[in-house]
Amino acid sequence: MVLLPAFGYLPVLGGDTFHLEAWQALWGRAGLHRSVLLSYFSGLITTLVALFIVVLFLAASQGTWIDRAIRRMVSPLLAIPHAAVAFGLAFLIAPSGLLVRWVSPGLTGWERPPDLLIVNDPLGLALMAGLILKEVPFLLLMSLAALPQLRPEQRVTLARSLGYAPGIAWLKCVFPALYPLIRLPVYAVIAYATSVVDMALILGPTLPPTLSVSILTWFNDPDLSRRFMASAGAVLQLGVTLAALLTWWLGEQGIKRLSQLWLASGSRTSGSTAIALGGRALLATVTLMAMSALAGLALFSVAGFWRFPDALPSTFTLDHWQRILPSVATPLMNTLSIGLVATLIAAVLVVATLEHAARHHLPARRAQWLLYLPLIVPQVAFLFGLVVAAESVAIRPQHALVVAVHLLFVVPYLYLSLSEAYRRLDPRWVQVALSLGVPPWRAFWQVRLPLLLAPLLTACAVSLAVSIGQYLPTLLLGGGRVPTITTEAVAMASGGNRRLVAVLALLQALLPFIGFSLALLIPRLVWAKRRQMRGAA
Amino acid sequence: MTHNLQTLHIKQMSITLAGETLLAMHRDIAPGEVLTVMGPSGSGKSTLLAYLAGFLSPAFQAQGELYLGDKRLDTLPAERRGIGLLFQDPMLFPHLSVAGNLRFGLPHRAKNKRQQVSQALEQVGLAGFETRDPATLSGGQQARVALMRLLLSQPRAVLLDEPFSKLDTALRQEMRTLVFGQLREAGLPTLLVTHDEADANAAGGPIIALG
Amino acid sequence: MKPRATLATLTAASLLSLAQPVTAAPPPEDWEAVLQAAQGQTVYWNAWAGDNRTNRYIDWVAEQMQAEFEVEVTHVKLDDTSSAVARVLAEKQAGNDDDGSIDLVWINGENFAAMREQNLLFGPFTESLPNFALTDPDNNPEVVTDFTLPTDGYESPWGKAQITFYYDSAQTDTPPQSIDALLGWVKKNPGQFSYPRIPDFTGSTFLKQALIELTDQNDALYQPVVDSEFEDITTPLWRYLDALHPHLWRSGRSFPDSGPHLRNLMSDGELSLAFSFYPTDAAVAVREHELPDSVRSYVLESGTLGNVHFVAIPYNSPHKAGAMTLANFLLSPRAQATKQSLDMWGDRSVLAINQLKESDQALFEQGDSHPSALPADALANTLAEPHPSWMTALQEAWLQRYGVN
């Protein structure tokens, strides 16, 4: 669907021969190489930094109350949709943003916002910061889910008895075993970061923008012949994403070689203080940034006129909420119903697959790649193809079609967040149940599912958040007729009324937040009298 | 325990992995007899248990037949073999109460469930423990609940996978006496896998060495 | 994983309903039949939704349509009108020629040109709308011309826009009155003015405004671009922009996204001079706490670009009767007057007001005008839009020159 127009084939527009004009037009774009480099490097750098922060924190984390507190603060961040984080961050770091307001004019002497290019900077630093805010909680949660099966305490205790400092012991004995388990999530992060659209629209460079944003602009160009170039661009985007993945993979191989030297060097304490301090400080910074971004959204949503450099609005008003709330009932219901139905279907499919694999002792490693395809192929590329495909079999835009396309993204994330917990569950639980004469379906309902309740609910909350965050798929497959809180927010963003955008972004963040809260609360209530179940949650 | 006592027959069993034979056995275990299988780790003990209980991974190929009396078992799924399991951990379901765990093993049509459960608890000195959370029980108490759960499910044969290795020394002797006593009283053919000679001695039956 | 994918497809497919057969719409000339057929239809109106005022007006329209004509109107909120063009194109590509998902689209300029060129529009229907005559098309060519292209009855006029500048009188008291004076002004007030990044609609209009004032070959702008002359005609514009950019906001290394983004930057105090396509934009923003009440609006001395925006019906709309009923209602004096009110939207009427019945004329009389709004007579001097090919050509050239900083 994408490949054909890229080589000039799109009969409706009179393109019924194959040629390379689209590619020539693409190469002729001013700044194409910059767009490509931006997408490539921002994807790799953000993943590297996010992974670095997560690994450093895990190495430093000793299970003290402060570590647990930081951890607990990070998980809700996963719930906040990308667009909301991007809006919040832009409000925070812009020259007229909250940070500058709080220190001006006292510390800076600025009576007017400084004329500095911070948001939309040409190097994409603001975009990378935004991506890191979202990727850190994701990678941290994935790592925390995978860690217990490695019995990290035992490994660290052993290494410490040999004289290694705790942080170094973790890096040398736990991380090499952990990395293979979180490799797929890391790849998904790279793919996402190289092709992200909504965050790049809000925070990314503009002259030129990232490749994905350019492609979207070309697809939407009223000059319909741009479609050919857009399709060529989509193919190029796929290449950029694959190149970034390949680079990462080569890096993995290189580091594996080099690290043998370090692992075996016998160095036991050098750098351990830096790890202990840096790990916590970095993660705490990430968390605080995200929280302040949310606080900024909340402040703007009730702000009257707010002249620079006042630290607070001169008046507060509920006007913006009152104006928005009556019109969001339908979008909220749509968001919720689509998210819940997609999550339910995805949960059934994923649990059925995992149960099938568990019963038949299937390793289920290779075929995973197929599942992750929708996460790796850039959305802008294949969604237009899907629209045409749905049209040509006379399926009109409707809720069910939106649910179906959400499943493409919800299923992988649900699988990603549930499969480790599923495989990690001691097989002896089910063996005991069967040996007591209980049929497999009862063993599944009465043993496996209750034991997995907490991870299952968390996985559902993740997938609900993923569904709520979908913009392009909802817009395109719903034909715009299925408004959700996210499509409303982005449509409103194009009008740029910061206060109304803040209200919508907060509403957008609210639903997944409720989902995550329930995922944490329900197991606590259900297992109030079962100590071990609470510990496991 | 009213059912007929029967012998467990392991006939011409051999298990291979990728064409290589891991272990072979031809053996009967009489009612009330405990056959002890000893061997270092990696000698195939757990593979043997998985085969007998019906959990063998499809990566392995198994030949031979398994009978209980004249009923063939190796073609049946795990839940219909009537072979009970005790692991080194008590494996009490953490989401169920003590009574919930015991009832879990009771056959569906069993009568007087409540009474059976309380009798079983009484038998092992845990009377009145029905509503307790298993996580609040001591190691020895958990092991006793696990044993009673196994017996209430009315198995025809029992497999023991190093069931005492995680208990401290004092408790270990007490549990050996209890477990073997109960199994013998129930007249169940039992296969014990262990690397502890004291287990084998307490079991008092024949011993096979693997590996 | 394959069985799961198949299962997912099956599950999804079983939930999806297929398209229903469609009945043909009555011919536009038979208006009674149109009204008849419209009853009970649901009209999906695709309209840019970046402005809460527009949205609130469309909500009002939907209520009226339900009450008066039993037509249900659903606002499909767009962030960019071209995505509706893309949608109709995708439907045509898939052979869906009679059951499209869009019934009415808010449109003008290059989007209209593109849809016409690809035969994606239904028409001609405008002449058949009873209220169309109220625009006095014979004496108001702007309601039948869109960026120099004749509309040929394929789109119905809805409202009028004109470039209007606004400034913070607390920061500057001598705003520039021409494109030339603007250059001098930004040199004195560096970093306090900018225009939306091309290809934004408002930004592109600024380029055309500048070109009209700077070139001495104005006639050529109202013809399709001739490649060989383009360089010659636009040289003064590029020379001007080269001089202007270093003094713009962020030294011209970055540009705001859109017209509304300009308004935000004014609100934050980053800019002290900006412009909008809606003459009432600043006044409404002051009322809604977005701008300080020291903001004032004005129009350049030699006039500014203005245009009319329209509604059009895609060729494959299944509810053409409902869509025509809606287009006709939008042209009614009551709907036009409500739209023009500052409380609702503040978008100017396309009707020839002085030719309306007196009772209808009274609908358009506003109360005291807002101090931040334009004086009533300021919009007399409207410059006409160049041919749409100029928009595209200017955008291309701008991106080649300034698209990489």
CSV table of C-alpha atoms in Angstrom, one decimal, chain A residues 268-397:
chain,number,residue,atom,x,y,z
A,268,ARG,CA,35.4,-3.6,42.7
A,269,THR,CA,34.6,-0.1,43.9
A,270,SER,CA,35.7,2.6,41.3
A,271,GLY,CA,32.8,4.7,40.4
A,272,SER,CA,30.4,3.3,42.9
A,273,THR,CA,29.7,6.6,44.7
A,274,ALA,CA,28.9,8.2,41.4
A,275,ILE,CA,26.5,5.5,40.6
A,276,ALA,CA,24.8,5.7,43.9
A,277,LEU,CA,24.3,9.5,43.6
A,278,GLY,CA,23.8,9.8,39.9
A,279,GLY,CA,21.3,7.0,39.6
A,280,ARG,CA,18.9,8.5,42.1
A,281,ALA,CA,19.5,12.1,41.1
A,282,LEU,CA,18.8,11.5,37.4
A,283,LEU,CA,15.6,9.5,38.0
A,284,ALA,CA,14.4,12.0,40.5
A,285,THR,CA,15.1,14.8,38.0
A,286,VAL,CA,13.1,13.1,35.4
A,287,THR,CA,10.2,12.5,37.7
A,288,LEU,CA,10.2,16.1,39.0
A,289,MET,CA,10.3,17.5,35.4
A,290,ALA,CA,7.3,15.5,34.5
A,291,MET,CA,5.4,16.4,37.7
A,292,SER,CA,6.2,20.1,37.1
A,293,ALA,CA,5.0,19.8,33.6
A,294,LEU,CA,1.7,18.4,34.9
A,295,ALA,CA,1.5,21.2,37.5
A,296,GLY,CA,2.1,23.7,34.7
A,297,LEU,CA,-0.8,22.2,32.8
A,298,ALA,CA,-3.0,22.4,35.9
A,299,LEU,CA,-2.0,26.1,36.5
A,300,PHE,CA,-2.7,27.1,32.9
A,301,SER,CA,-6.1,25.3,32.9
A,302,VAL,CA,-7.3,27.8,35.6
A,303,ALA,CA,-5.3,30.8,34.6
A,304,GLY,CA,-6.9,34.2,33.8
A,305,PHE,CA,-4.6,36.7,32.2
A,306,TRP,CA,-0.9,35.9,33.1
A,307,ARG,CA,1.6,38.5,32.2
A,308,PHE,CA,5.3,37.7,32.0
A,309,PRO,CA,7.2,37.4,34.4
A,310,ASP,CA,4.6,36.9,37.0
A,311,ALA,CA,5.1,33.5,38.8
A,312,LEU,CA,1.4,33.0,39.0
A,313,PRO,CA,-1.6,34.2,37.0
A,314,SER,CA,-3.0,37.5,38.1
A,315,THR,CA,-6.5,36.0,38.1
A,316,PHE,CA,-7.8,32.5,38.3
A,317,THR,CA,-10.9,31.3,36.5
A,318,LEU,CA,-12.9,28.1,35.9
A,319,ASP,CA,-14.1,29.5,32.5
A,320,HIS,CA,-11.9,27.2,30.5
A,321,TRP,CA,-13.1,24.0,32.2
A,322,GLN,CA,-16.7,25.2,32.0
A,323,ARG,CA,-16.3,25.9,28.3
A,324,ILE,CA,-14.7,22.5,27.5
A,325,LEU,CA,-16.6,20.1,29.8
A,326,PRO,CA,-20.0,20.1,28.1
A,327,SER,CA,-18.4,19.3,24.8
A,328,VAL,CA,-16.2,16.4,25.9
A,329,ALA,CA,-18.9,14.0,27.2
A,330,THR,CA,-19.1,12.1,23.9
A,331,PRO,CA,-15.3,12.1,23.3
A,332,LEU,CA,-14.7,10.8,26.8
A,333,MET,CA,-17.3,8.1,26.4
A,334,ASN,CA,-15.7,7.1,23.0
A,335,THR,CA,-12.2,7.1,24.5
A,336,LEU,CA,-13.3,4.9,27.4
A,337,SER,CA,-15.4,2.5,25.4
A,338,ILE,CA,-12.8,2.0,22.7
A,339,GLY,CA,-10.0,1.7,25.2
A,340,LEU,CA,-11.9,-0.8,27.3
A,341,VAL,CA,-13.1,-2.9,24.4
A,342,ALA,CA,-9.7,-3.0,22.8
A,343,THR,CA,-8.0,-3.8,26.1
A,344,LEU,CA,-10.5,-6.6,26.8
A,345,ILE,CA,-10.1,-8.2,23.3
A,346,ALA,CA,-6.3,-7.8,23.5
A,347,ALA,CA,-6.2,-9.3,27.0
A,348,VAL,CA,-8.2,-12.3,25.9
A,349,LEU,CA,-6.0,-12.8,22.8
A,350,VAL,CA,-2.7,-12.3,24.7
A,351,VAL,CA,-3.7,-14.5,27.7
A,352,ALA,CA,-4.9,-17.2,25.3
A,353,THR,CA,-1.6,-17.2,23.4
A,354,LEU,CA,0.5,-17.2,26.6
A,355,GLU,CA,-1.6,-20.0,28.1
A,356,HIS,CA,-1.3,-22.0,24.9
A,357,ALA,CA,2.5,-21.5,24.9
A,358,ALA,CA,2.7,-22.4,28.6
A,359,ARG,CA,0.7,-25.6,28.1
A,360,HIS,CA,2.7,-26.8,25.2
A,361,HIS,CA,6.0,-25.6,26.5
A,362,LEU,CA,6.5,-23.3,23.4
A,363,PRO,CA,9.5,-21.0,23.6
A,364,ALA,CA,7.5,-18.3,21.7
A,365,ARG,CA,10.6,-16.2,20.9
A,366,ARG,CA,11.0,-16.0,17.2
A,367,ALA,CA,7.4,-15.1,16.2
A,368,GLN,CA,7.4,-12.2,18.6
A,369,TRP,CA,8.9,-10.1,15.8
A,370,LEU,CA,5.7,-10.3,13.8
A,371,LEU,CA,3.8,-8.9,16.8
A,372,TYR,CA,6.1,-6.0,17.1
A,373,LEU,CA,5.9,-5.0,13.5
A,374,PRO,CA,3.2,-2.4,14.1
A,375,LEU,CA,5.5,-0.8,16.6
A,376,ILE,CA,8.4,-0.7,14.3
A,377,VAL,CA,6.8,0.3,11.0
A,378,PRO,CA,6.1,4.1,11.1
A,379,GLN,CA,2.4,4.8,11.6
A,380,VAL,CA,2.3,7.5,8.9
A,381,ALA,CA,3.3,4.9,6.4
A,382,PHE,CA,0.9,2.0,6.8
A,383,LEU,CA,-2.2,3.7,8.2
A,384,PHE,CA,-3.1,5.4,4.9
A,385,GLY,CA,-2.8,2.0,3.3
A,386,LEU,CA,-5.2,0.6,5.9
A,387,VAL,CA,-7.7,3.3,5.2
A,388,VAL,CA,-7.8,2.4,1.5
A,389,ALA,CA,-7.9,-1.3,2.3
A,390,ALA,CA,-10.9,-0.8,4.6
A,391,GLU,CA,-12.6,1.3,2.0
A,392,SER,CA,-12.1,-1.1,-0.8
A,393,VAL,CA,-13.9,-3.9,1.2
A,394,ALA,CA,-16.6,-1.4,2.0
A,395,ILE,CA,-16.0,-1.2,5.7
A,396,ARG,CA,-16.9,2.4,6.7
A,397,PRO,CA,-15.3,4.4,9.4
